[in-house]
Amino acid sequence: TGMIISIMRQGFPPPTGPWLTIAGWSLLLVGGLLRYRLSLLVFQGRYLFGAISSNSLLLAAGIAGLLPDRGRRPAVAGFLALLLAASISIVPTTLLPAYAKPVLLDSEDLFSGQLLVDQSIGGFAGLRGYWVSTESARQGDVIAVDLFWEALGETDQNYLVFVKLFGPEGQLASRDSFPGGGNYATSLWQTGDLFVDRHWISVPEELEPRMGVPLVAGLFDLAAMKSLPVDHKAGREFVTLTNINILPCETGALESGQPADVNVGDMFR
């Protein structure tokens, strides 16, 4: 609305080529996002990041068009200062916490209430203990797994941490990621570091209910495409943490599409 008023007034900003280019760029990105959304049925808002600068200019120009001439420039300057302050505040309030490495623990904290494992992986990583949110999960549930690491040495390689559910037929579910949510790669570990590393593993909805499914963890070398040995023993590629019982999904009284023959109080059937 403000842009239309500005154009009608022939004031700030004039309908020149640069402004038309800015508006066209924004519309092009929005159109591309809509086409992507309709094609893949998913929404990827990050594809609009390229339009942030052009949208900001259009927004400022639109607000300026709604204001009288006398207060236009101070209002636009104040609005831009507010946007700048909001952008700067994101760094300490959002970005730094999101990319911070895990808090290092004392030895007393490491063994407080956790189940001990005390295994060496790859010669430099000590898996001292673990914690799981549940040992009985239903189909579709997400299990939280905390791994308590101690750096026994240092390495210049970055290895993946994996958490898997195994069955007789092989791998049933897996979660692979770098330590510390990607913020504390193994190449950054310093000898003696103690920290907790959280992972989440999803139980597939199609997984048949069963008891005693092993939950395992280890380190994986992407360059060599193999797991690191446990306790320097060839062929031992992971640490078994515990067993998880997979329960059937809760479906309520009856699943849709299944016939039933129930007599309710001799009144309804």
Backbone as numpy.savetxt, mean C-alpha at the origin, in Angstrom:
# Nx Ny Nz CAx CAy CAz Cx Cy Cz
-17.03 29.21 -13.89 -17.86 30.41 -13.89 -16.99 31.66 -13.89
-15.96 31.64 -13.02 -15.07 32.80 -12.96 -14.35 33.03 -14.27
-13.92 31.94 -14.95 -13.24 32.10 -16.23 -14.18 32.70 -17.27
-15.43 32.27 -17.26 -16.40 32.80 -18.23 -16.63 34.30 -17.98
-16.76 34.68 -16.68 -16.95 36.08 -16.36 -15.74 36.91 -16.80
-14.53 36.35 -16.57 -13.32 37.07 -16.98 -13.28 37.28 -18.48
-13.63 36.25 -19.22 -13.61 36.36 -20.68 -14.64 37.37 -21.16
-15.82 37.36 -20.54 -16.86 38.30 -20.93 -16.44 39.73 -20.63
-15.69 39.91 -19.54 -15.22 41.26 -19.20 -14.02 41.69 -20.05
-13.39 40.74 -20.73 -12.15 41.00 -21.45 -11.09 41.52 -20.50
-11.14 41.02 -19.29 -10.18 41.43 -18.29 -9.15 40.34 -18.07
-8.82 40.10 -16.82 -7.81 39.09 -16.48 -8.50 37.75 -16.29
-8.05 36.67 -16.89 -7.04 36.62 -17.95 -7.71 36.73 -19.31
-7.05 37.30 -20.30 -7.67 37.38 -21.62 -7.72 36.01 -22.28
-8.68 35.78 -23.18 -8.83 34.48 -23.85 -7.78 34.31 -24.95
-6.51 34.28 -24.55 -5.43 34.17 -25.52 -5.00 32.73 -25.67
-4.04 32.52 -26.59 -3.56 31.18 -26.87 -3.04 30.43 -25.67
-2.20 31.06 -24.79 -1.70 30.33 -23.62 -2.78 29.78 -22.72
-3.82 30.58 -22.48 -4.90 30.09 -21.62 -5.68 28.97 -22.28
-5.89 29.10 -23.58 -6.57 28.01 -24.28 -5.73 26.74 -24.26
-4.42 26.88 -24.34 -3.54 25.71 -24.26 -3.62 25.04 -22.89
-3.63 25.86 -21.85 -3.73 25.31 -20.49 -5.05 24.57 -20.30
-6.14 25.19 -20.73 -7.44 24.54 -20.60 -7.51 23.27 -21.44
-6.94 23.32 -22.64 -6.95 22.13 -23.49 -6.16 20.98 -22.90
-5.02 21.29 -22.26 -4.22 20.25 -21.62 -4.98 19.58 -20.49
-5.67 20.37 -19.68 -6.47 19.80 -18.58 -7.57 18.91 -19.13
-8.28 19.38 -20.14 -9.36 18.58 -20.71 -8.83 17.31 -21.35
-7.65 17.39 -21.96 -7.06 16.20 -22.57 -6.75 15.13 -21.54
-6.18 15.54 -20.40 -5.86 14.57 -19.35 -7.12 13.98 -18.73
-8.12 14.83 -18.48 -9.37 14.33 -17.93 -10.04 13.35 -18.89
-10.02 13.68 -20.19 -10.59 12.78 -21.18 -9.85 11.45 -21.24
-8.51 11.50 -21.15 -7.74 10.26 -21.15 -8.04 9.41 -19.93
-8.21 10.04 -18.76 -8.54 9.30 -17.56 -9.92 8.65 -17.67
-10.89 9.38 -18.21 -12.23 8.81 -18.37 -12.21 7.63 -19.33
-11.44 7.74 -20.40 -11.35 6.63 -21.34 -10.71 5.41 -20.67
-9.68 5.63 -19.88 -9.02 4.55 -19.15 -10.00 3.92 -18.17
-10.79 4.77 -17.48 -11.75 4.27 -16.49 -12.81 3.41 -17.14
-13.30 3.82 -18.29 -14.35 3.06 -18.98 -13.83 1.79 -19.61
-12.55 1.76 -19.90 -11.97 0.59 -20.57 -11.60 -0.51 -19.57
-11.01 -0.13 -18.41 -10.48 -1.12 -17.48 -11.26 -1.21 -16.18
-12.25 -0.37 -16.00 -13.12 -0.41 -14.82 -12.33 -0.21 -13.52
-11.25 0.53 -13.58 -10.51 0.91 -12.39 -10.23 2.40 -12.48
-9.98 3.01 -11.32 -9.74 4.46 -11.29 -8.31 4.71 -10.84
-7.55 5.43 -11.65 -6.17 5.76 -11.34 -6.03 7.28 -11.29
-6.28 7.85 -10.13 -6.24 9.29 -9.98 -4.88 9.90 -10.23
-3.81 9.07 -10.09 -2.47 9.62 -10.30 -2.25 10.10 -11.72
-3.08 9.64 -12.66 -2.93 10.07 -14.04 -3.32 11.53 -14.22
-3.93 12.12 -13.20 -4.28 13.54 -13.25 -3.17 14.42 -12.68
-2.09 13.81 -12.16 -1.03 14.61 -11.56 -0.44 15.60 -12.56
-0.38 15.22 -13.83 0.17 16.11 -14.85 -0.67 17.35 -15.08
-1.89 17.34 -14.59 -2.78 18.49 -14.78 -2.86 19.38 -13.54
-2.08 19.07 -12.51 -2.17 19.85 -11.27 -1.81 21.31 -11.51
-0.71 21.56 -12.23 -0.28 22.95 -12.43 -1.29 23.72 -13.28
-1.75 23.10 -14.37 -2.71 23.80 -15.23 -4.05 24.00 -14.51
-4.49 23.02 -13.74 -5.74 23.18 -13.01 -5.61 24.27 -11.94
-4.44 24.38 -11.33 -4.24 25.42 -10.32 -4.33 26.81 -10.94
-3.72 26.97 -12.12 -3.80 28.26 -12.80 -5.24 28.59 -13.19
-5.95 27.59 -13.70 -7.34 27.82 -14.08 -8.19 28.14 -12.86
-7.93 27.47 -11.74 -8.68 27.73 -10.53 -8.43 29.15 -10.03
-7.16 29.55 -10.01 -6.83 30.91 -9.56 -7.46 31.95 -10.47
-7.40 31.70 -11.80 -8.00 32.64 -12.74 -9.51 32.70 -12.57
-10.12 31.54 -12.31 -11.57 31.52 -12.11 -11.99 32.29 -10.87
-11.25 32.11 -9.78 -11.55 32.86 -8.55 -11.37 34.36 -8.77
-10.30 34.71 -9.52 -10.07 36.13 -9.80 -11.22 36.73 -10.59
-11.81 35.94 -11.49 -12.91 36.45 -12.29 -14.16 36.73 -11.50
-14.29 36.11 -10.32 -15.47 36.33 -9.48 -15.32 37.55 -8.56
-14.11 38.09 -8.50 -13.84 39.17 -7.55 -13.85 40.52 -8.25
-14.14 41.59 -7.51 -14.04 42.94 -8.10 -12.59 43.29 -8.40
-12.41 44.28 -9.25 -11.06 44.64 -9.68 -10.17 45.05 -8.51
-10.71 45.77 -7.53 -9.88 46.31 -6.46 -9.26 45.20 -5.62
-10.01 44.17 -5.28 -9.49 43.13 -4.39 -9.00 41.89 -5.11
-8.89 41.97 -6.43 -8.57 40.76 -7.18 -7.15 40.28 -6.92
-6.17 41.16 -7.08 -4.78 40.73 -6.94 -4.44 40.26 -5.53
-4.81 40.99 -4.47 -4.52 40.48 -3.12 -5.19 39.13 -2.85
-6.43 38.95 -3.36 -7.12 37.69 -3.12 -6.42 36.53 -3.83
-6.01 36.76 -5.07 -5.30 35.71 -5.81 -3.97 35.40 -5.14
-3.24 36.43 -4.70 -1.97 36.22 -4.02 -2.16 35.42 -2.73
-3.22 35.75 -1.98 -3.50 35.01 -0.75 -3.88 33.56 -1.03
-4.65 33.35 -2.09 -5.04 31.99 -2.45 -3.82 31.16 -2.85
-2.94 31.76 -3.65 -1.72 31.04 -4.07 -0.81 30.76 -2.87
-0.74 31.73 -1.92 0.06 31.50 -0.71 -0.51 30.36 0.12
-1.84 30.25 0.16 -2.48 29.16 0.89 -2.16 27.81 0.25
-2.22 27.76 -1.09 -1.87 26.52 -1.79 -0.41 26.14 -1.55
0.46 27.14 -1.56 1.88 26.89 -1.33 2.11 26.35 0.08
1.44 26.95 1.08 1.59 26.49 2.46 1.08 25.06 2.62
-0.05 24.77 1.96 -0.59 23.41 2.04 0.36 22.40 1.40
0.97 22.79 0.28 1.91 21.89 -0.39 3.14 21.63 0.47
3.66 22.69 1.10 4.84 22.53 1.94 4.53 21.68 3.17
3.33 21.84 3.73 2.97 21.10 4.95 2.86 19.60 4.68
2.65 19.20 3.44 2.54 17.78 3.12 3.85 17.05 3.39
4.97 17.76 3.24 6.28 17.11 3.42 6.44 16.56 4.83
6.31 17.39 5.90 6.51 16.83 7.25 5.33 16.02 7.76
4.12 16.31 7.29 2.94 15.64 7.84 2.59 14.34 7.12
2.99 14.20 5.86 2.59 13.02 5.08 3.76 12.27 4.46
4.61 12.99 3.72 5.67 12.31 2.97 6.74 11.72 3.89
7.24 12.51 4.83 8.30 12.00 5.70 7.84 10.81 6.55
6.64 10.86 7.17 6.20 9.67 7.91 5.98 8.46 7.01
5.50 8.69 5.79 5.22 7.57 4.89 6.48 6.86 4.45
7.59 7.60 4.35 8.84 7.02 3.86 9.89 6.87 4.97
9.46 6.96 6.21 10.40 6.81 7.32 10.76 5.34 7.52
11.99 5.08 7.90 12.39 3.70 8.17 11.79 3.26 9.50
11.70 1.96 9.73 11.11 1.48 10.99 11.88 1.97 12.20
11.16 2.09 13.30 11.79 2.49 14.55 12.65 1.34 15.07
13.89 1.63 15.40 14.78 0.60 15.92 14.39 0.27 17.36
14.50 -1.01 17.71 14.08 -1.50 19.01 15.28 -1.81 19.89
15.02 -1.87 21.19 15.99 -2.41 22.13 15.79 -3.91 22.23
16.79 -4.60 22.73 16.68 -6.06 22.85 15.52 -6.45 23.75
15.19 -5.63 24.75 14.06 -5.95 25.62 12.74 -5.89 24.86
12.63 -4.93 23.95 11.40 -4.82 23.16 11.28 -5.96 22.17
12.40 -6.43 21.65 12.37 -7.44 20.60 11.72 -8.72 21.07
11.96 -9.12 22.30 11.47 -10.41 22.78 10.28 -10.28 23.71
9.67 -9.11 23.73 8.54 -8.88 24.63 7.25 -9.38 23.99
6.77 -10.55 24.45 5.48 -11.07 24.00 5.48 -11.64 22.61
6.65 -11.84 21.98 6.69 -12.37 20.63 7.13 -13.83 20.65
6.73 -14.57 19.62 7.12 -15.96 19.51 8.51 -16.04 18.88
9.41 -16.74 19.52 10.81 -16.76 19.11 11.04 -17.73 17.97
11.94 -17.36 17.08 12.35 -18.21 15.97 13.86 -18.39 16.00
14.58 -17.28 16.05 16.04 -17.26 16.15 16.71 -18.06 15.04
16.50 -17.60 13.80 17.09 -18.24 12.63 17.90 -17.21 11.85
18.99 -17.68 11.24 19.83 -16.82 10.40 19.51 -17.07 8.94
19.34 -15.99 8.17 19.02 -16.10 6.75 20.06 -15.33 5.96
20.68 -16.02 5.01 21.66 -15.38 4.16 22.93 -14.95 4.85
23.11 -15.33 6.10 24.32 -15.00 6.82 24.37 -13.61 7.41
23.43 -12.73 7.06 23.47 -11.35 7.56 22.18 -10.94 8.25
21.10 -11.71 8.09 19.79 -11.35 8.64 19.37 -12.38 9.67
19.06 -11.91 10.87 18.57 -12.81 11.91 17.08 -12.60 12.12
16.28 -13.64 11.85 14.85 -13.59 12.12 14.66 -14.08 13.55
14.47 -13.14 14.45 14.44 -13.47 15.87 13.08 -13.91 16.38
12.04 -13.38 15.80 10.72 -13.74 16.29 9.65 -13.28 15.33
8.40 -13.55 15.68 7.28 -13.18 14.82 6.02 -13.01 15.66
5.03 -12.42 15.04 3.69 -12.29 15.62 2.69 -12.34 14.48
1.59 -13.06 14.67 0.52 -13.11 13.67 -0.77 -12.67 14.32
-1.62 -12.02 13.54 -2.88 -11.50 14.08 -3.87 -12.61 14.41
-3.77 -13.75 13.73 -4.67 -14.86 14.00 -4.07 -16.13 13.44
-4.42 -17.25 14.03 -4.00 -18.55 13.51 -5.18 -19.31 12.93
-6.33 -18.65 12.85 -7.52 -19.20 12.19 -8.13 -18.10 11.35
-8.09 -18.26 10.04 -8.57 -17.22 9.12 -9.58 -17.82 8.18
-10.49 -16.98 7.72 -11.50 -17.41 6.77 -11.09 -17.03 5.35
-11.73 -17.65 4.41 -11.45 -17.34 3.01 -11.69 -15.85 2.78
-10.72 -15.18 2.17 -10.82 -13.75 1.91 -10.28 -12.87 3.01
-9.91 -13.44 4.16 -9.36 -12.64 5.25 -7.94 -12.20 4.94
-7.48 -11.18 5.66 -6.10 -10.70 5.56 -5.43 -10.92 6.91
-4.28 -11.57 6.89 -3.53 -11.88 8.11 -2.35 -10.91 8.23
-2.23 -10.28 9.37 -1.08 -9.41 9.63 0.04 -10.25 10.23
1.24 -10.06 9.71 2.42 -10.81 10.17 3.53 -9.82 10.49
4.02 -9.84 11.72 5.16 -9.03 12.12 6.40 -9.91 12.19
7.45 -9.50 11.49 8.73 -10.20 11.53 9.73 -9.34 12.30
10.41 -9.92 13.27 11.36 -9.20 14.09 12.77 -9.55 13.61
13.41 -8.55 12.97 14.71 -8.76 12.34 15.83 -8.18 13.20
16.98 -8.84 13.13 18.22 -8.29 13.67 19.28 -8.38 12.59
19.96 -7.27 12.33 21.02 -7.26 11.32 22.27 -7.87 11.94
22.63 -9.07 11.47 23.83 -9.74 11.95 25.08 -9.26 11.22
24.87 -8.66 10.07 25.96 -8.14 9.27 25.40 -7.15 8.27
26.20 -6.79 7.29 25.77 -5.82 6.29 25.92 -6.40 4.89
25.13 -5.90 3.96 25.15 -6.35 2.57 24.89 -5.16 1.66
25.38 -5.25 0.44 25.11 -4.20 -0.54 23.99 -4.59 -1.49
23.34 -5.71 -1.20 22.25 -6.19 -2.04 20.90 -5.90 -1.37
19.88 -5.71 -2.20 18.53 -5.50 -1.71 17.69 -6.75 -1.97
17.26 -7.38 -0.90 16.52 -8.63 -1.00 15.05 -8.42 -0.61
14.20 -9.19 -1.23 12.78 -9.17 -0.92 12.48 -10.02 0.31
11.53 -9.58 1.10 10.99 -10.41 2.18 9.72 -11.07 1.66
9.60 -12.38 1.85 8.38 -13.05 1.43 7.72 -13.73 2.62
6.39 -13.71 2.59 5.56 -14.44 3.55 4.59 -15.26 2.72
4.54 -16.56 2.96 3.76 -17.45 2.10 2.96 -18.45 2.92
1.87 -18.89 2.34 1.11 -20.05 2.83 1.39 -21.21 1.89
1.79 -22.35 2.47 2.14 -23.51 1.66 1.19 -24.66 1.96
0.92 -25.45 0.91 0.15 -26.66 1.05 0.83 -27.80 0.31
0.24 -28.99 0.33 0.84 -30.12 -0.39 1.00 -29.86 -1.87
0.12 -29.03 -2.43 0.18 -28.73 -3.86 1.11 -27.57 -4.18
1.74 -26.99 -3.16 2.66 -25.88 -3.38 2.19 -24.60 -2.73
2.60 -23.48 -3.30 2.27 -22.17 -2.75 0.79 -21.87 -2.90
0.16 -21.47 -1.78 -1.27 -21.15 -1.78 -1.52 -19.65 -1.77
-0.65 -18.88 -1.14 -0.77 -17.42 -1.10 0.60 -16.86 -0.79
0.86 -15.64 -1.26 2.18 -15.05 -1.09 2.08 -13.54 -0.98
3.00 -12.98 -0.21 3.17 -11.54 -0.11 4.66 -11.24 -0.16
5.10 -10.52 -1.18 6.51 -10.18 -1.35 6.67 -8.67 -1.32
7.62 -8.17 -0.53 7.88 -6.73 -0.48 9.24 -6.51 0.15
9.76 -5.31 -0.04 11.03 -4.97 0.61 10.78 -4.63 2.07
11.79 -4.81 2.92 11.60 -4.60 4.36 11.14 -3.18 4.68
10.42 -3.09 5.79 9.96 -1.78 6.25 9.01 -1.11 5.30
8.20 -1.88 4.59 7.28 -1.30 3.61 8.01 -0.64 2.46
9.23 -1.11 2.16 10.03 -0.53 1.09 10.93 0.60 1.55
10.87 0.95 2.84 11.62 2.10 3.34 12.93 1.71 4.03
13.18 0.42 4.21 14.39 0.01 4.91 14.99 -1.20 4.21
15.52 -0.98 3.00 16.10 -2.05 2.20 17.25 -2.70 2.95
17.53 -3.96 2.63 18.58 -4.69 3.34 19.95 -4.03 3.16
20.16 -3.29 2.07 21.44 -2.61 1.88 21.64 -1.46 2.87
20.59 -1.06 3.57 20.68 0.02 4.55 20.87 -0.50 5.97
20.74 -1.79 6.17 20.84 -2.35 7.52 22.25 -2.15 8.08
22.30 -1.80 9.34 23.56 -1.67 10.07 23.63 -2.78 11.12
24.80 -3.35 11.27 24.96 -4.46 12.22 24.44 -4.07 13.60
23.58 -4.93 14.13 22.99 -4.70 15.44 21.62 -4.09 15.40
21.16 -3.63 14.22 19.81 -3.04 14.12 18.76 -4.09 14.48
17.79 -3.68 15.30 16.65 -4.51 15.66 15.39 -3.75 15.29
14.49 -4.37 14.52 13.26 -3.67 14.14 12.17 -4.67 13.78
10.95 -4.17 13.77 9.80 -5.00 13.42 9.34 -4.63 12.02
9.00 -5.64 11.24 8.66 -5.48 9.83 7.29 -6.11 9.59
6.28 -5.28 9.31 4.91 -5.80 9.16 4.58 -6.13 7.72
3.89 -7.25 7.54 3.42 -7.69 6.23 1.98 -8.16 6.37
1.27 -8.12 5.25 -0.11 -8.61 5.19 -0.21 -9.66 4.10
-0.85 -10.77 4.40 -1.05 -11.81 3.41 -2.53 -12.14 3.33
-3.07 -12.16 2.13 -4.50 -12.39 1.91 -4.75 -13.87 1.66
-5.78 -14.38 2.31 -6.20 -15.76 2.10 -7.12 -15.78 0.88
-6.76 -16.50 -0.18 -7.61 -16.52 -1.38 -9.02 -17.00 -1.07
-10.00 -16.35 -1.68 -11.38 -16.74 -1.46 -11.68 -18.12 -2.02
-10.92 -18.54 -3.05 -11.17 -19.84 -3.65 -10.42 -20.96 -2.96
-9.63 -20.65 -1.92 -8.86 -21.68 -1.22 -9.79 -22.56 -0.40
-9.68 -23.86 -0.57 -10.53 -24.79 0.16 -10.18 -24.78 1.65
-11.18 -24.82 2.52 -10.90 -24.87 3.96 -10.05 -26.08 4.32
-9.10 -25.85 5.20 -8.21 -26.92 5.65 -7.54 -26.49 6.94
-6.95 -27.44 7.62 -6.30 -27.17 8.89 -4.79 -27.28 8.75
-4.07 -26.48 9.55 -2.64 -26.61 9.65 -1.86 -26.25 8.40
-2.18 -25.12 7.77 -1.44 -24.67 6.60 -0.19 -23.93 7.07
1.01 -24.37 6.68 2.23 -23.72 7.15 2.34 -22.28 6.64
2.68 -21.37 7.56 2.99 -19.98 7.23 4.50 -19.83 7.32
5.15 -19.44 6.22 6.61 -19.40 6.17 7.07 -18.00 5.77
8.34 -17.72 6.05 8.93 -16.42 5.70 10.40 -16.63 5.33
10.93 -15.69 4.55 12.32 -15.76 4.15 12.73 -14.56 3.34
13.90 -14.62 2.74 14.44 -13.56 1.89 14.68 -14.11 0.50
14.42 -13.26 -0.52 14.51 -13.70 -1.92 15.44 -12.78 -2.68
16.33 -13.39 -3.48 17.27 -12.66 -4.32 16.67 -12.52 -5.71
16.26 -11.29 -6.08 15.65 -11.08 -7.39 16.64 -11.28 -8.52
17.91 -10.92 -8.30 18.91 -11.05 -9.36 19.17 -12.52 -9.69
19.28 -13.34 -8.68 19.54 -14.76 -8.89 18.27 -15.59 -8.99
17.11 -14.96 -8.67 15.81 -15.65 -8.71 15.81 -16.90 -7.83
16.27 -16.72 -6.58 16.24 -17.83 -5.64 16.20 -17.28 -4.22
15.75 -18.11 -3.30 15.69 -17.73 -1.89 17.04 -17.89 -1.24
17.29 -17.06 -0.22 18.54 -17.18 0.53 18.45 -18.35 1.49
19.55 -19.04 1.72 19.53 -20.22 2.61 19.34 -19.82 4.07
18.72 -20.71 4.81 18.49 -20.52 6.24 19.57 -21.28 7.01
20.22 -20.59 7.92 21.29 -21.19 8.73 22.37 -21.83 7.87
22.64 -21.25 6.70 23.70 -21.71 5.79 23.47 -23.15 5.31
22.24 -23.61 5.36 21.95 -24.98 4.95 21.34 -24.97 3.55
22.01 -25.62 2.60 21.51 -25.69 1.23 20.20 -26.46 1.21
19.25 -25.96 0.44 17.96 -26.61 0.33 16.93 -26.10 1.32
17.36 -25.43 2.38 16.41 -24.86 3.33 16.24 -23.39 3.00
15.09 -23.06 2.42 14.91 -21.74 1.82 13.95 -20.84 2.58
13.38 -21.30 3.66 12.46 -20.45 4.42 12.38 -20.94 5.86
11.78 -20.10 6.70 11.55 -20.41 8.10 10.05 -20.63 8.29
9.68 -21.75 8.86 8.27 -22.01 9.16 7.92 -21.32 10.47
6.95 -20.42 10.39 6.55 -19.64 11.56 5.51 -20.37 12.40
4.40 -20.71 11.78 3.30 -21.36 12.49 2.38 -21.99 11.47
1.30 -22.60 11.92 0.28 -23.18 11.05 -1.00 -22.37 11.14
-1.62 -22.14 10.00 -2.86 -21.37 9.92 -4.01 -22.29 9.54
-5.10 -22.19 10.28 -6.31 -22.95 9.95 -7.18 -22.10 9.03
-7.51 -22.64 7.87 -8.35 -21.93 6.90 -9.79 -22.39 7.08
-10.67 -21.47 7.48 -12.07 -21.78 7.74 -12.93 -21.32 6.58
-14.10 -21.94 6.41 -14.98 -21.49 5.32 -15.48 -20.09 5.57
-15.77 -19.39 4.48 -16.26 -18.02 4.56 -17.64 -17.98 5.17
-17.89 -16.99 6.03 -19.21 -16.82 6.61 -20.18 -16.36 5.54
-21.30 -17.07 5.40 -22.26 -16.75 4.36 -23.64 -16.40 4.91
-23.79 -16.35 6.22 -25.10 -16.06 6.76 -25.96 -17.31 6.79
-27.23 -17.12 6.68 -28.15 -18.25 6.77 -28.06 -19.14 5.55
-28.20 -18.54 4.36 -28.19 -19.32 3.13 -27.45 -18.55 2.05
-26.69 -19.21 1.23 -26.07 -18.58 0.09 -27.11 -18.40 -1.01
-27.01 -17.30 -1.74 -27.94 -17.03 -2.82 -27.81 -18.10 -3.88
-28.95 -18.48 -4.43 -28.94 -19.45 -5.52 -29.05 -20.88 -5.05
-29.05 -21.15 -3.71 -29.17 -22.50 -3.21 -30.60 -22.74 -2.75
-31.23 -23.81 -3.21 -32.62 -24.09 -2.80 -32.69 -24.49 -1.34
-33.83 -24.18 -0.70 -34.05 -24.56 0.70 -35.52 -24.90 0.88
-35.79 -25.76 1.83 -37.16 -26.14 2.14 -37.31 -26.02 3.65
-37.81 -24.85 4.10 -37.88 -24.56 5.53 -39.30 -24.19 5.88
-39.82 -24.79 6.95 -41.16 -24.48 7.44 -41.03 -23.57 8.65
-41.57 -22.32 8.56 -41.44 -21.32 9.60 -42.77 -21.19 10.34
-42.81 -21.71 11.56 -43.99 -21.55 12.41 -45.27 -22.04 11.79
-45.20 -23.02 10.92 -46.38 -23.57 10.24 -47.18 -22.50 9.49
-46.50 -21.37 9.20 -47.17 -20.28 8.49 -46.55 -20.03 7.13
-45.23 -20.16 7.04 -44.53 -19.91 5.77 -43.62 -21.09 5.47
-43.44 -21.30 4.17 -42.54 -22.38 3.75 -41.61 -21.86 2.65
